mmCIF file of C-alpha atoms in Angstrom:
data_model
loop_
_atom_site.group_PDB
_atom_site.id
_atom_site.type_symbol
_atom_site.label_atom_id
_atom_site.label_comp_id
_atom_site.label_asym_id
_atom_site.label_seq_id
_atom_site.Cartn_x
_atom_site.Cartn_y
_atom_site.Cartn_z
ATOM 1 C CA MET T 253 -35.846 15.018 -13.870
ATOM 2 C CA THR T 254 -34.962 13.771 -10.405
ATOM 3 C CA ALA T 255 -33.761 16.321 -7.905
ATOM 4 C CA ILE T 256 -30.220 16.343 -6.796
ATOM 5 C CA MET T 257 -30.060 14.649 -3.252
ATOM 6 C CA LYS T 258 -27.447 14.351 -0.783
ATOM 7 C CA VAL T 259 -26.161 10.940 0.373
ATOM 8 C CA LEU T 260 -23.854 10.193 3.305
ATOM 9 C CA LEU T 261 -21.740 7.193 2.886
ATOM 10 C CA LEU T 262 -20.439 5.677 6.213
ATOM 11 C CA LYS T 263 -17.560 3.527 4.818
ATOM 12 C CA GLU T 264 -13.864 3.026 4.411
ATOM 13 C CA PRO T 265 -12.115 5.161 1.755
ATOM 14 C CA ARG T 266 -10.760 3.597 -1.249
ATOM 15 C CA GLU T 267 -7.235 1.996 -0.956
ATOM 16 C CA SER T 268 -5.806 4.153 -3.813
ATOM 17 C CA GLU T 269 -5.923 7.755 -2.746
ATOM 18 C CA ASN T 270 -5.828 9.058 -6.356
ATOM 19 C CA GLU T 271 -8.934 7.479 -7.842
ATOM 20 C CA GLU T 272 -12.458 8.824 -7.106
ATOM 21 C CA ASP T 273 -14.399 6.421 -4.781
ATOM 22 C CA PRO T 274 -16.437 4.094 -6.894
ATOM 23 C CA TYR T 275 -19.633 4.583 -4.711
ATOM 24 C CA ILE T 276 -19.358 8.333 -5.126
ATOM 25 C CA LYS T 277 -18.954 7.967 -8.771
ATOM 26 C CA GLU T 278 -21.815 5.723 -9.306
ATOM 27 C CA LEU T 279 -24.204 7.838 -7.336
ATOM 28 C CA ALA T 280 -23.040 10.887 -9.305
ATOM 29 C CA SER T 281 -24.136 9.129 -12.529
ATOM 30 C CA TYR T 282 -27.757 9.311 -11.010
ATOM 31 C CA GLY T 283 -27.224 12.857 -10.282
ATOM 32 C CA HIS T 284 -26.851 12.504 -6.494
ATOM 33 C CA THR T 285 -24.080 14.121 -4.301
ATOM 34 C CA ALA T 286 -22.332 11.618 -2.001
ATOM 35 C CA THR T 287 -20.011 12.476 0.917
ATOM 36 C CA LEU T 288 -17.702 9.580 2.421
ATOM 37 C CA ILE T 289 -16.968 9.821 6.159
ATOM 38 C CA PRO T 290 -14.616 6.948 7.253
ATOM 39 C CA VAL T 291 -16.069 4.803 10.195
ATOM 40 C CA LEU T 292 -13.414 2.441 11.304
ATOM 41 C CA SER T 293 -9.730 2.443 11.842
ATOM 42 C CA PHE T 294 -7.545 -0.554 11.434
ATOM 43 C CA LYS T 295 -4.435 -1.784 13.229
ATOM 44 C CA PHE T 296 -2.541 -4.820 11.992
ATOM 45 C CA VAL T 297 -1.483 -7.433 14.453
ATOM 46 C CA SER T 298 0.171 -10.922 14.877
ATOM 47 C CA LEU T 299 2.079 -10.343 11.551
ATOM 48 C CA ASN T 300 4.765 -12.732 12.419
ATOM 49 C CA GLU T 301 2.494 -15.510 13.088
ATOM 50 C CA LEU T 302 0.779 -14.783 9.808
ATOM 51 C CA LEU T 303 4.090 -14.919 7.912
ATOM 52 C CA GLU T 304 5.035 -18.215 9.623
ATOM 53 C CA ARG T 305 1.604 -19.814 8.446
ATOM 54 C CA LEU T 306 1.965 -18.281 4.862
ATOM 55 C CA PHE T 307 5.429 -19.999 4.547
ATOM 56 C CA GLN T 308 4.049 -23.493 5.523
ATOM 57 C CA PRO T 309 1.435 -24.309 2.876
ATOM 58 C CA GLU T 310 1.875 -27.949 3.603
ATOM 59 C CA ARG T 311 0.042 -27.483 7.012
ATOM 60 C CA PHE T 312 -3.274 -26.256 5.410
ATOM 61 C CA ALA T 313 -5.912 -27.443 2.913
ATOM 62 C CA GLY T 314 -6.447 -23.808 1.673
ATOM 63 C CA LEU T 315 -6.960 -20.174 2.724
ATOM 64 C CA ILE T 316 -10.140 -18.038 3.466
ATOM 65 C CA PHE T 317 -10.483 -14.258 3.197
ATOM 66 C CA THR T 318 -13.643 -12.450 3.971
ATOM 67 C CA SER T 319 -12.309 -8.992 3.888
ATOM 68 C CA PRO T 320 -9.877 -6.798 1.909
ATOM 69 C CA ARG T 321 -7.998 -5.846 5.085
ATOM 70 C CA ALA T 322 -6.935 -9.396 5.793
ATOM 71 C CA VAL T 323 -5.292 -9.632 2.424
ATOM 72 C CA GLU T 324 -3.728 -6.414 3.069
ATOM 73 C CA ALA T 325 -2.140 -7.958 6.134
ATOM 74 C CA VAL T 326 -0.759 -10.670 3.934
ATOM 75 C CA LYS T 327 0.594 -8.048 1.602
ATOM 76 C CA MET T 328 2.277 -6.122 4.364
ATOM 77 C CA CYS T 329 4.038 -9.251 5.509
ATOM 78 C CA LEU T 330 5.354 -10.042 2.169
ATOM 79 C CA ASP T 331 6.309 -6.492 1.067
ATOM 80 C CA SER T 332 9.962 -6.665 2.125
ATOM 81 C CA HIS T 333 12.241 -7.990 -0.508
ATOM 82 C CA THR T 334 13.460 -11.191 1.303
ATOM 83 C CA HIS T 335 9.922 -12.318 2.037
ATOM 84 C CA THR T 336 8.715 -11.596 -1.626
ATOM 85 C CA HIS T 337 11.398 -14.130 -2.733
ATOM 86 C CA LYS T 338 10.288 -16.579 -0.136
ATOM 87 C CA TRP T 339 6.648 -16.081 -1.183
ATOM 88 C CA ASP T 340 7.421 -16.858 -4.824
ATOM 89 C CA ALA T 341 8.871 -20.299 -3.743
ATOM 90 C CA VAL T 342 5.670 -21.229 -1.922
ATOM 91 C CA LYS T 343 3.124 -19.544 -4.076
ATOM 92 C CA ASP T 344 2.545 -22.369 -6.346
ATOM 93 C CA GLU T 345 1.796 -24.704 -3.415
ATOM 94 C CA TRP T 346 -0.939 -22.165 -2.367
ATOM 95 C CA LYS T 347 -2.176 -22.059 -5.891
ATOM 96 C CA ALA T 348 -2.771 -25.758 -5.929
ATOM 97 C CA LYS T 349 -5.097 -25.279 -2.857
ATOM 98 C CA SER T 350 -8.505 -23.537 -2.576
ATOM 99 C CA VAL T 351 -8.435 -19.907 -1.875
ATOM 100 C CA TYR T 352 -11.952 -18.740 -0.758
ATOM 101 C CA VAL T 353 -12.977 -15.178 -0.681
ATOM 102 C CA VAL T 354 -16.265 -12.980 -0.257
ATOM 103 C CA GLY T 355 -16.732 -10.123 -2.671
ATOM 104 C CA LYS T 356 -15.030 -8.484 -5.651
ATOM 105 C CA ALA T 357 -12.705 -6.255 -3.779
ATOM 106 C CA THR T 358 -11.221 -9.172 -1.680
ATOM 107 C CA ALA T 359 -11.030 -11.299 -4.902
ATOM 108 C CA SER T 360 -8.994 -8.674 -6.768
ATOM 109 C CA LEU T 361 -6.492 -8.141 -3.913
ATOM 110 C CA VAL T 362 -6.006 -12.043 -3.734
ATOM 111 C CA ALA T 363 -5.373 -12.212 -7.509
ATOM 112 C CA ASP T 364 -2.726 -9.353 -6.947
ATOM 113 C CA LEU T 365 -0.903 -11.926 -4.648
ATOM 114 C CA GLY T 366 -0.784 -14.231 -7.688
ATOM 115 C CA LEU T 367 -3.544 -16.598 -6.261
ATOM 116 C CA CYS T 368 -6.791 -17.731 -7.724
ATOM 117 C CA PRO T 369 -9.676 -16.746 -5.763
ATOM 118 C CA LEU T 370 -12.976 -18.881 -5.433
ATOM 119 C CA GLY T 371 -16.327 -17.711 -4.294
ATOM 120 C CA GLU T 372 -16.046 -13.981 -5.526
ATOM 121 C CA GLU T 373 -19.777 -14.008 -6.464
ATOM 122 C CA THR T 374 -20.889 -15.153 -2.981
ATOM 123 C CA GLY T 375 -21.046 -11.862 -1.469
ATOM 124 C CA THR T 376 -21.547 -13.016 2.124
ATOM 125 C CA ALA T 377 -19.846 -15.244 4.741
ATOM 126 C CA ASP T 378 -22.989 -17.252 4.894
ATOM 127 C CA SER T 379 -23.190 -18.349 1.205
ATOM 128 C CA LEU T 380 -19.228 -18.730 1.162
ATOM 129 C CA SER T 381 -19.543 -21.195 3.855
ATOM 130 C CA LEU T 382 -21.910 -23.299 1.826
ATOM 131 C CA LEU T 383 -19.598 -23.207 -1.095
ATOM 132 C CA ILE T 384 -16.732 -24.565 1.186
ATOM 133 C CA LEU T 385 -18.846 -27.407 2.489
ATOM 134 C CA GLN T 386 -19.709 -28.366 -1.080
ATOM 135 C CA ARG T 387 -15.983 -28.509 -1.958
ATOM 136 C CA GLU T 388 -13.906 -29.443 1.118
ATOM 137 C CA ASN T 389 -13.994 -32.910 2.702
ATOM 138 C CA ARG T 390 -14.017 -33.322 6.536
ATOM 139 C CA GLU T 391 -10.811 -35.314 6.980
ATOM 140 C CA SER T 392 -8.572 -32.890 5.227
ATOM 141 C CA LEU T 393 -5.935 -30.530 6.674
ATOM 142 C CA PRO T 394 -7.429 -27.333 8.231
ATOM 143 C CA LEU T 395 -8.378 -24.249 6.129
ATOM 144 C CA PHE T 396 -6.320 -21.027 7.430
ATOM 145 C CA PHE T 397 -8.611 -18.016 7.927
ATOM 146 C CA PRO T 398 -6.784 -14.719 8.807
ATOM 147 C CA CYS T 399 -9.530 -12.338 10.108
ATOM 148 C CA GLY T 400 -10.353 -9.150 11.961
ATOM 149 C CA SER T 401 -11.227 -8.741 15.468
ATOM 150 C CA ILE T 402 -14.884 -8.070 14.828
ATOM 151 C CA LYS T 403 -15.559 -11.157 12.677
ATOM 152 C CA ARG T 404 -19.006 -12.709 12.567
ATOM 153 C CA GLU T 405 -19.018 -16.196 13.734
ATOM 154 C CA VAL T 406 -21.262 -17.416 10.983
ATOM 155 C CA LEU T 407 -18.372 -18.974 8.849
ATOM 156 C CA PRO T 408 -16.519 -20.567 11.658
ATOM 157 C CA THR T 409 -19.659 -22.052 13.269
ATOM 158 C CA VAL T 410 -20.937 -23.476 10.109
ATOM 159 C CA LEU T 411 -17.681 -25.120 9.278
ATOM 160 C CA ARG T 412 -17.279 -26.452 12.833
ATOM 161 C CA ASN T 413 -20.756 -27.839 12.911
ATOM 162 C CA ASN T 414 -19.935 -29.781 9.614
ATOM 163 C CA ARG T 415 -16.472 -30.909 10.929
ATOM 164 C CA VAL T 416 -14.439 -28.992 8.351
ATOM 165 C CA PRO T 417 -11.234 -28.149 10.259
ATOM 166 C CA LEU T 418 -10.357 -24.368 10.534
ATOM 167 C CA GLU T 419 -7.501 -22.447 11.979
ATOM 168 C CA THR T 420 -8.331 -18.671 12.646
ATOM 169 C CA LEU T 421 -5.767 -15.785 13.199
ATOM 170 C CA THR T 422 -6.673 -12.275 14.101
ATOM 171 C CA VAL T 423 -4.628 -10.349 11.734
ATOM 172 C CA TYR T 424 -6.232 -6.667 12.400
ATOM 173 C CA GLN T 425 -8.150 -4.945 14.996
ATOM 174 C CA THR T 426 -11.090 -2.804 14.189
ATOM 175 C CA SER T 427 -11.977 0.376 16.182
ATOM 176 C CA GLU T 428 -13.902 3.487 15.707
ATOM 177 C CA HIS T 429 -12.171 6.163 13.520
ATOM 178 C CA PRO T 430 -10.842 8.862 15.881
ATOM 179 C CA ASP T 431 -12.467 11.699 13.904
ATOM 180 C CA LEU T 432 -15.833 10.004 13.312
ATOM 181 C CA GLN T 433 -18.075 11.882 15.663
ATOM 182 C CA ASN T 434 -16.495 15.200 14.746
ATOM 183 C CA ASN T 435 -16.742 14.587 10.963
ATOM 184 C CA ILE T 436 -20.578 13.531 11.088
ATOM 185 C CA THR T 437 -21.354 16.560 13.413
ATOM 186 C CA ASP T 438 -19.537 18.881 10.868
ATOM 187 C CA TYR T 439 -21.408 17.314 7.886
ATOM 188 C CA PHE T 440 -24.862 17.987 9.393
ATOM 189 C CA THR T 441 -23.843 21.444 10.456
ATOM 190 C CA GLN T 442 -22.726 22.307 6.976
ATOM 191 C CA GLN T 443 -24.852 20.205 4.747
ATOM 192 C CA GLY T 444 -28.014 19.599 6.768
ATOM 193 C CA ILE T 445 -29.935 16.454 6.847
ATOM 194 C CA PRO T 446 -29.061 14.039 4.118
ATOM 195 C CA ALA T 447 -31.823 12.363 1.905
ATOM 196 C CA SER T 448 -30.137 8.919 2.410
ATOM 197 C CA VAL T 449 -27.423 7.407 4.786
ATOM 198 C CA ALA T 450 -25.687 4.215 3.462
ATOM 199 C CA PHE T 451 -24.082 1.770 6.100
ATOM 200 C CA PHE T 452 -21.370 -0.737 5.080
ATOM 201 C CA SER T 453 -20.951 -2.814 8.288
ATOM 202 C CA PRO T 454 -22.763 -3.682 11.506
ATOM 203 C CA SER T 455 -19.829 -1.970 13.519
ATOM 204 C CA GLY T 456 -20.597 1.163 11.314
ATOM 205 C CA VAL T 457 -24.149 0.986 12.716
ATOM 206 C CA THR T 458 -22.910 0.547 16.364
ATOM 207 C CA PHE T 459 -20.474 3.515 16.149
ATOM 208 C CA CYS T 460 -22.744 6.128 14.214
ATOM 209 C CA LEU T 461 -26.307 5.562 15.061
ATOM 210 C CA ASP T 462 -26.881 7.387 18.308
ATOM 211 C CA LEU T 463 -25.136 10.442 16.980
ATOM 212 C CA LEU T 464 -27.314 10.322 13.737
ATOM 213 C CA LYS T 465 -30.407 9.946 15.892
ATOM 214 C CA ARG T 466 -29.424 13.037 17.912
ATOM 215 C CA LEU T 467 -28.448 15.212 15.017
ATOM 216 C CA SER T 468 -31.638 14.540 12.999
ATOM 217 C CA GLY T 469 -33.979 14.602 15.719
ATOM 218 C CA SER T 470 -37.608 14.516 14.545
ATOM 219 C CA GLN T 471 -36.401 14.452 10.867
ATOM 220 C CA LEU T 472 -34.812 10.833 11.366
ATOM 221 C CA GLU T 473 -37.960 9.272 9.778
ATOM 222 C CA GLN T 474 -37.259 11.271 6.561
ATOM 223 C CA ILE T 475 -33.873 9.785 6.004
ATOM 224 C CA LYS T 476 -33.867 6.795 3.652
ATOM 225 C CA PHE T 477 -31.387 4.218 5.305
ATOM 226 C CA ALA T 478 -29.396 2.031 2.937
ATOM 227 C CA ALA T 479 -27.395 -1.088 3.619
ATOM 228 C CA ILE T 480 -24.494 -2.745 1.526
ATOM 229 C CA GLY T 481 -25.837 -6.226 2.410
ATOM 230 C CA PRO T 482 -28.339 -8.319 4.590
ATOM 231 C CA THR T 483 -25.957 -8.382 7.843
ATOM 232 C CA THR T 484 -25.706 -4.626 7.880
ATOM 233 C CA ALA T 485 -29.532 -4.352 7.108
ATOM 234 C CA ASP T 486 -30.175 -6.636 10.213
ATOM 235 C CA ALA T 487 -27.978 -4.474 12.415
ATOM 236 C CA LEU T 488 -29.943 -1.318 11.327
ATOM 237 C CA GLU T 489 -33.334 -3.186 11.911
ATOM 238 C CA SER T 490 -32.214 -4.472 15.255
ATOM 239 C CA HIS T 491 -31.938 -0.733 16.296
ATOM 240 C CA GLY T 492 -35.444 -0.110 15.233
ATOM 241 C CA LEU T 493 -34.790 1.534 11.941
ATOM 242 C CA THR T 494 -36.469 0.923 8.607
ATOM 243 C CA VAL T 495 -34.103 -0.121 5.904
ATOM 244 C CA ARG T 496 -35.395 1.536 2.669
ATOM 245 C CA CYS T 497 -33.081 -0.440 0.432
ATOM 246 C CA CYS T 498 -30.311 -3.050 0.518
ATOM 247 C CA ALA T 499 -27.716 -3.639 -2.365
ATOM 248 C CA GLU T 500 -28.509 -6.831 -4.320
ATOM 249 C CA LYS T 501 -24.714 -7.549 -4.330
ATOM 250 C CA PRO T 502 -22.040 -5.697 -2.324
ATOM 251 C CA THR T 503 -20.842 -3.462 -5.191
ATOM 252 C CA ALA T 504 -20.844 0.198 -5.855
ATOM 253 C CA LYS T 505 -23.130 -0.106 -8.867
ATOM 254 C CA HIS T 506 -25.793 -2.268 -6.998
ATOM 255 C CA LEU T 507 -25.869 -0.020 -3.979
ATOM 256 C CA ALA T 508 -26.140 3.137 -6.202
ATOM 257 C CA THR T 509 -28.942 1.680 -8.150
ATOM 258 C CA ALA T 510 -30.773 0.583 -5.021
ATOM 259 C CA ILE T 511 -30.466 4.200 -3.454
ATOM 260 C CA ALA T 512 -31.389 5.992 -6.523
ATOM 261 C CA ARG T 513 -34.537 3.822 -6.708
ATOM 262 C CA ALA T 514 -35.396 4.458 -3.173
ATOM 263 C CA LEU T 515 -34.901 8.308 -3.604
ATOM 264 C CA GLN T 516 -37.148 8.408 -6.658
#
């Protein structure tokens, strides 16, 4: 019988408020109690420019989405009635083109738009860029990449170096969640030091680490740090921390399994 351990998840809450977060649910199935503290807040920008491009599919060879937020920006643009109508008119044109995605969450939101996502299994921008290189030819129209303000340059760099044309547009800005520092401090005051802390993005590491170090003091070494993927793991290691486990794929099931194993 494994002891019940506390796990702190530094991630974004689920889009749908009424469902339990899948990460909390998966960890509970191993008998661990997880608490979620939102790290980032998002602000959508340049939505008019985004809309303009969405209604001109003839300008592009396809689309790239590396985060659920970017797809949400598209959904926000299309939500008004007149635009939904116009979207139905161009949707088939986009369907005939490649729509590349990273990860399951992004893929299912893209499917909700009525498009067919490619690359769901890739899991990272690095491996998605390899898939794009295999499929796209260099002389084609540009791929359109709506992205966040803190995007890693891996994908644009790989495509540029291989002369695959790309047009990027920043459609959301990421900043630290206004209550982050208070929420983490309250957690440590009320719950004590967690057995494991899981990070979900390099920016999460940047925003939380100093405070975590201060609050855990000499017990920092006892915390088993977990990462959702290799990029986040690299960010933790670059700050001198030992990553005890990394999810094999960026899903709730894979991360919970990795954390449960590390806590045994």
